[in-house]
Every structure is written in structure tokens, then in C-alpha cells.
Short mmCIF file of the N, C-alpha and C atoms (twelve columns), coordinates in Angstrom:
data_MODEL
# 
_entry.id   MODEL 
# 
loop_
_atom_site.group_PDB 
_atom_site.id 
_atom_site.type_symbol 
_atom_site.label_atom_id 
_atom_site.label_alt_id 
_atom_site.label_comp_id 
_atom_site.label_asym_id 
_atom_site.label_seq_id 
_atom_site.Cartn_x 
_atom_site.Cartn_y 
_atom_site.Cartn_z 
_atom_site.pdbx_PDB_model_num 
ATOM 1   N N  . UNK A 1  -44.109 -2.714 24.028 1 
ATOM 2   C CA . UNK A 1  -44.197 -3.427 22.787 1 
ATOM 3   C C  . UNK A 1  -43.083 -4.475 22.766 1 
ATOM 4   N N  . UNK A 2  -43.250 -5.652 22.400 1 
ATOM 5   C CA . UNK A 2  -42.661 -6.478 22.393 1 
ATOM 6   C C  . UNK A 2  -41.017 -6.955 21.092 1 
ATOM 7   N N  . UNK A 3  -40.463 -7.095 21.423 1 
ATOM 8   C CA . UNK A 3  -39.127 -7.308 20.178 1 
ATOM 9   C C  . UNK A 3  -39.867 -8.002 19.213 1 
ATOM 10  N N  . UNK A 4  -40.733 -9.200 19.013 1 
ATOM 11  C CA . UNK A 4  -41.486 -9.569 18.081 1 
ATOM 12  C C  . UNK A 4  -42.255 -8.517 17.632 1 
ATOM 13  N N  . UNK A 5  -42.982 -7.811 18.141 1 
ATOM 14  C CA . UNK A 5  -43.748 -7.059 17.323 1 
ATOM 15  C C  . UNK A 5  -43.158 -5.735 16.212 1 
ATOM 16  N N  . UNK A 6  -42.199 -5.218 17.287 1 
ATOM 17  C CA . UNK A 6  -41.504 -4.632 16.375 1 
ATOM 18  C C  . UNK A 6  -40.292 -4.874 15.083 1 
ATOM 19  N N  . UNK A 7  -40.085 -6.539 15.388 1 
ATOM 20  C CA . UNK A 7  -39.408 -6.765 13.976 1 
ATOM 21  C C  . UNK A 7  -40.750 -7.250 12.897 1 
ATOM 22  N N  . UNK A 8  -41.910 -7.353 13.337 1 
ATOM 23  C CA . UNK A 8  -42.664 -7.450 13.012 1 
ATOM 24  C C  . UNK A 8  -43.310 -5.885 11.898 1 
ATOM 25  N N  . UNK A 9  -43.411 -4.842 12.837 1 
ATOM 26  C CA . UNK A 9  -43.394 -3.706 11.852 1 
ATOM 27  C C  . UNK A 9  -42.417 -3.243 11.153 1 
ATOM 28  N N  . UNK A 10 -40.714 -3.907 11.499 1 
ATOM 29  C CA . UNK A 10 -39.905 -3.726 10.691 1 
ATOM 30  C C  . UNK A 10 -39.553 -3.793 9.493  1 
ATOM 31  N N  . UNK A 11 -40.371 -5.591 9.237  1 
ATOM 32  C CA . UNK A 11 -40.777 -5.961 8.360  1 
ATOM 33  C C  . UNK A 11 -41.903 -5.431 7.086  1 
ATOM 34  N N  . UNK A 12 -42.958 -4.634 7.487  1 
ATOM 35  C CA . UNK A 12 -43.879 -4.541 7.160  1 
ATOM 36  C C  . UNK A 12 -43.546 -3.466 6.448  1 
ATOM 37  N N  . UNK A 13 -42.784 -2.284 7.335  1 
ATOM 38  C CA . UNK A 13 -42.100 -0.984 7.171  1 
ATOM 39  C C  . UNK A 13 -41.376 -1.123 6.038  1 
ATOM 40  N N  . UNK A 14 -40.141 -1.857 5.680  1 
ATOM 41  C CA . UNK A 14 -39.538 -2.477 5.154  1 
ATOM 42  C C  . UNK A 14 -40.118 -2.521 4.002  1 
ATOM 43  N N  . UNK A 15 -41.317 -3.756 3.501  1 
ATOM 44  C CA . UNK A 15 -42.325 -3.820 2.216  1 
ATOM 45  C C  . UNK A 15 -43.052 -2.536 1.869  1 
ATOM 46  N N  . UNK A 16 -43.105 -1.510 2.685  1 
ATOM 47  C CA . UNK A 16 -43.304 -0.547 1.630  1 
ATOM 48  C C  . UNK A 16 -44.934 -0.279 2.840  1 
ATOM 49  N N  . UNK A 17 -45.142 -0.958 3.694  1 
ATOM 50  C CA . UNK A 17 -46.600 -1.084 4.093  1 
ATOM 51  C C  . UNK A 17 -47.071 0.632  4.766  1 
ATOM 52  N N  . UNK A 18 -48.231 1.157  5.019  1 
ATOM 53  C CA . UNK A 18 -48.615 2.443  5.373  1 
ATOM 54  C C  . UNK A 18 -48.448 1.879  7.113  1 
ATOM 55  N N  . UNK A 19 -48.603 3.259  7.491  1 
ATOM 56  C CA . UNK A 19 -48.406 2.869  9.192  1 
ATOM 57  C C  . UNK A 19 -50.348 2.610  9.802  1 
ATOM 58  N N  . UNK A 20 -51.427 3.003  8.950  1 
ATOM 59  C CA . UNK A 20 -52.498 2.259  9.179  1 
ATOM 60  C C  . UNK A 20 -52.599 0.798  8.546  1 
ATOM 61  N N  . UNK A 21 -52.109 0.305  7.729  1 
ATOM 62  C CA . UNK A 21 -52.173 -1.101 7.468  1 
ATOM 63  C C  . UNK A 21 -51.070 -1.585 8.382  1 
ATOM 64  N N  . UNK A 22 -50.055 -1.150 8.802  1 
ATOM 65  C CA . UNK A 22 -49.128 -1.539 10.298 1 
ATOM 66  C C  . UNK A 22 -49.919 -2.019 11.166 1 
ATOM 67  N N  . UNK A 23 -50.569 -0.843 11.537 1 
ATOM 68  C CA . UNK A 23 -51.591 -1.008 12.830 1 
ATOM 69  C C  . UNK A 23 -52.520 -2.567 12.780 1 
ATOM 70  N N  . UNK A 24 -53.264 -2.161 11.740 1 
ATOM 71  C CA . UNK A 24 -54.269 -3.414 11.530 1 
ATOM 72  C C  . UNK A 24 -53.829 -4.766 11.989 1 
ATOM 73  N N  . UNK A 25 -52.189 -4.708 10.853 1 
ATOM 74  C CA . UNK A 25 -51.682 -6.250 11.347 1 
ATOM 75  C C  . UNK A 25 -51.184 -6.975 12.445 1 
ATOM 76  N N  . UNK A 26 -50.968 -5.505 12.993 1 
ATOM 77  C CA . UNK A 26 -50.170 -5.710 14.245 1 
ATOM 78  C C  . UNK A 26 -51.052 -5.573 15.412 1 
ATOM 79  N N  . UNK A 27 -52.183 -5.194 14.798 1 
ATOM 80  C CA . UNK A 27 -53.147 -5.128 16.352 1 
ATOM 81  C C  . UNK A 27 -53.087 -3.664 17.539 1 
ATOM 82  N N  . UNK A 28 -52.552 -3.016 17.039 1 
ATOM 83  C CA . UNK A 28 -52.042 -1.528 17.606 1 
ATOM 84  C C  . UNK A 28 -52.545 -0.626 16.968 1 
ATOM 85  N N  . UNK A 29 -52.582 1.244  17.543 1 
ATOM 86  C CA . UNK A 29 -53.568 2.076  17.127 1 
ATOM 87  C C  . UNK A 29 -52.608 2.350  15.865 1 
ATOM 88  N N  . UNK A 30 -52.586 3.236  14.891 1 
ATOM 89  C CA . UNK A 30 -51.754 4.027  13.800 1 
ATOM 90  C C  . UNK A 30 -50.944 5.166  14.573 1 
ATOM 91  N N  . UNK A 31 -51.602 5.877  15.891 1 
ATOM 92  C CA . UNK A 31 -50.971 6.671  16.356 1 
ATOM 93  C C  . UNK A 31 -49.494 5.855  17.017 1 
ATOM 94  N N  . UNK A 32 -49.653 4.530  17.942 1 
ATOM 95  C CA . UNK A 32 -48.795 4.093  18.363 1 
ATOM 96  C C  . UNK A 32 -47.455 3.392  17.507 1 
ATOM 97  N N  . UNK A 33 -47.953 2.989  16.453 1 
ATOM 98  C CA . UNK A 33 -47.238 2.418  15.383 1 
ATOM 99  C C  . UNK A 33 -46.546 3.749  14.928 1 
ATOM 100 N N  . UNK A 34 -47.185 4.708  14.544 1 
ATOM 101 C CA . UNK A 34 -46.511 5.855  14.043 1 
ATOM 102 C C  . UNK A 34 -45.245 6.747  15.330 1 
ATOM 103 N N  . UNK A 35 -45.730 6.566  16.630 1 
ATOM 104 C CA . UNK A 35 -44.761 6.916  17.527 1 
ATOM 105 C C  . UNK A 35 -43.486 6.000  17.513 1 
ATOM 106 N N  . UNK A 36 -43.439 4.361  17.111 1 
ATOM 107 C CA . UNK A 36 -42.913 3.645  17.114 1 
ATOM 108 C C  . UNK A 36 -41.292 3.650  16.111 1 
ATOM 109 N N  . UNK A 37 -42.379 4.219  14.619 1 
ATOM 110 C CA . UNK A 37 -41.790 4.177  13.779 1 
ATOM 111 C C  . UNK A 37 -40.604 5.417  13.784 1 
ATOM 112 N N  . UNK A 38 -41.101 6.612  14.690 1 
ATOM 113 C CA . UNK A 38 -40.320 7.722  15.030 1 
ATOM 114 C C  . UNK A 38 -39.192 7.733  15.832 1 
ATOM 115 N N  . UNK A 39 -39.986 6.986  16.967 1 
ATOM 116 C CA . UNK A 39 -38.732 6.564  17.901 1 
ATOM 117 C C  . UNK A 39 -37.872 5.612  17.342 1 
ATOM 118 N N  . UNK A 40 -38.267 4.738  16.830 1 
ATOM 119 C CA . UNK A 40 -37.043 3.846  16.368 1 
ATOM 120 C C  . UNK A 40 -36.477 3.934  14.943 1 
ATOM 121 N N  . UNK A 41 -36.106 5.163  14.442 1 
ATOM 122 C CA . UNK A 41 -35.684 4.968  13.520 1 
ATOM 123 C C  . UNK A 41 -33.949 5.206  13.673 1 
ATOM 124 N N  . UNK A 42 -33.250 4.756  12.826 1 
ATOM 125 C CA . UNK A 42 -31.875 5.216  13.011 1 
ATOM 126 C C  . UNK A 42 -31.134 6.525  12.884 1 
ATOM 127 N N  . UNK A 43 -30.448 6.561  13.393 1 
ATOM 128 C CA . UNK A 43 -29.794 8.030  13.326 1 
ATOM 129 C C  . UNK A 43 -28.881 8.382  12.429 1 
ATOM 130 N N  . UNK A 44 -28.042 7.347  12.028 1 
ATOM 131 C CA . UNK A 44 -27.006 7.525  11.340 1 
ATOM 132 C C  . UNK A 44 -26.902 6.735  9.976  1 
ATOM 133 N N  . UNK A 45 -26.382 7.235  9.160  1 
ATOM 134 C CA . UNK A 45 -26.344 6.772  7.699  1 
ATOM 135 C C  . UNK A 45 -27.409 7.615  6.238  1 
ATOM 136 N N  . UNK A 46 -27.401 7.286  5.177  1 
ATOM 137 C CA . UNK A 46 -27.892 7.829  4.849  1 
ATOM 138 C C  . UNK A 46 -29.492 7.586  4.518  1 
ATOM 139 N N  . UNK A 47 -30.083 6.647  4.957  1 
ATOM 140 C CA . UNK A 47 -31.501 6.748  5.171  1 
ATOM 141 C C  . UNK A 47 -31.491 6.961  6.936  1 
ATOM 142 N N  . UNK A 48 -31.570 7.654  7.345  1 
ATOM 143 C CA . UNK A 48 -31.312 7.987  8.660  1 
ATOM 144 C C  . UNK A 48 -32.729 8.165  8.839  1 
ATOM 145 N N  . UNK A 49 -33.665 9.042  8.061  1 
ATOM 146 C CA . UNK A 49 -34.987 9.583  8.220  1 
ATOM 147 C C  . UNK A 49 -36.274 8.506  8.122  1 
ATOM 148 N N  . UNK A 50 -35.855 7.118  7.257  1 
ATOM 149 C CA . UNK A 50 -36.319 6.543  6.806  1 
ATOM 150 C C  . UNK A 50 -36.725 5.175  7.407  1 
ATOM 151 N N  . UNK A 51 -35.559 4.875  7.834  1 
ATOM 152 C CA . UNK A 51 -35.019 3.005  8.065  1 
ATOM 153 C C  . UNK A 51 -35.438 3.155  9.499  1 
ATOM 154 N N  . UNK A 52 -36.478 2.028  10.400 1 
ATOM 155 C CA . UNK A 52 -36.712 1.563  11.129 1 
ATOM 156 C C  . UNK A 52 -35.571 0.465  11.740 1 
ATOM 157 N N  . UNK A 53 -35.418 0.992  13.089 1 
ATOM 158 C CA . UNK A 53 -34.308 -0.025 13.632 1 
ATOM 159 C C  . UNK A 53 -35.321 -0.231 15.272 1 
ATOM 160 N N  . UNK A 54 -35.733 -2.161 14.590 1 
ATOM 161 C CA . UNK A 54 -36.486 -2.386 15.838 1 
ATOM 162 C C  . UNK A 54 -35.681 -2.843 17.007 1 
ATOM 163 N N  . UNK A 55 -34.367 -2.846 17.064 1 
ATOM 164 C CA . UNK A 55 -33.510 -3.349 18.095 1 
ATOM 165 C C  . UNK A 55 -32.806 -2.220 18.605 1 
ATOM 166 N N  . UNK A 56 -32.871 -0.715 18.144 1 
ATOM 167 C CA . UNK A 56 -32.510 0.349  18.818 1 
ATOM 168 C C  . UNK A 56 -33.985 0.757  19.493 1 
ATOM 169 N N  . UNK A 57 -35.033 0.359  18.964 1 
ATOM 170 C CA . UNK A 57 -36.191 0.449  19.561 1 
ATOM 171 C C  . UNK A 57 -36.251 0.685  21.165 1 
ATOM 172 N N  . UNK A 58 -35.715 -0.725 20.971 1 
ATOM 173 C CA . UNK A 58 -35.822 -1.068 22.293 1 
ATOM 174 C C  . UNK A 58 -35.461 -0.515 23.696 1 
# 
């Protein structure tokens, strides 16, 4: 997945968007978007569970 795409769902993530309307926009399954959103989320702080970090993504 590309650094665009994922500041791309960062964004989306961000507005509040579901991880099937992710998919749609982004052209990817919901399962992959949803692995995405798992793997890259941050570890530390207090939305730790929450906040998408598409540059630890990587």
C-alpha cells in the first residue's frame, strides 16, 4: 500500500468514516483497510487504540 493511500485512509479515519466506506474510496477490500487500520495504529498516548498513524504504517 502506498504512503498516499494510507494518508489517504488517515484522513478518512480521521472524519469519522466506517472502514467499508474506507474501502470503497480507496479502492481496497474492508478486510485490508481494516488490517491496515490495526497495524497502523499508534501505540502510545492516550488514544493509543484509536488514532491511525499512516507513517508508522509503513
Amino acid at each position: 500500500m502506498s504512503l498516499e493511500e494510507r494518508l489517504q485512509i488517515a484522513d478518512l479515519h480521521l472524519g469519522g468514516a466506517g472502514v467499508r466506506a474506507i474501502a470503497a474510496l480507496v479502492g481496497r477490500s474492508a478486510a485490508t483497510i481494516s488490517r491496515e487500520l490495526a497495524r497502523g495504529r499508534s501505540k502510545t498516548g492516550p488514544q493509543a487504540r484509536t488514532r491511525y498513524a499512516p507513517y508508522a504504517a509503513q
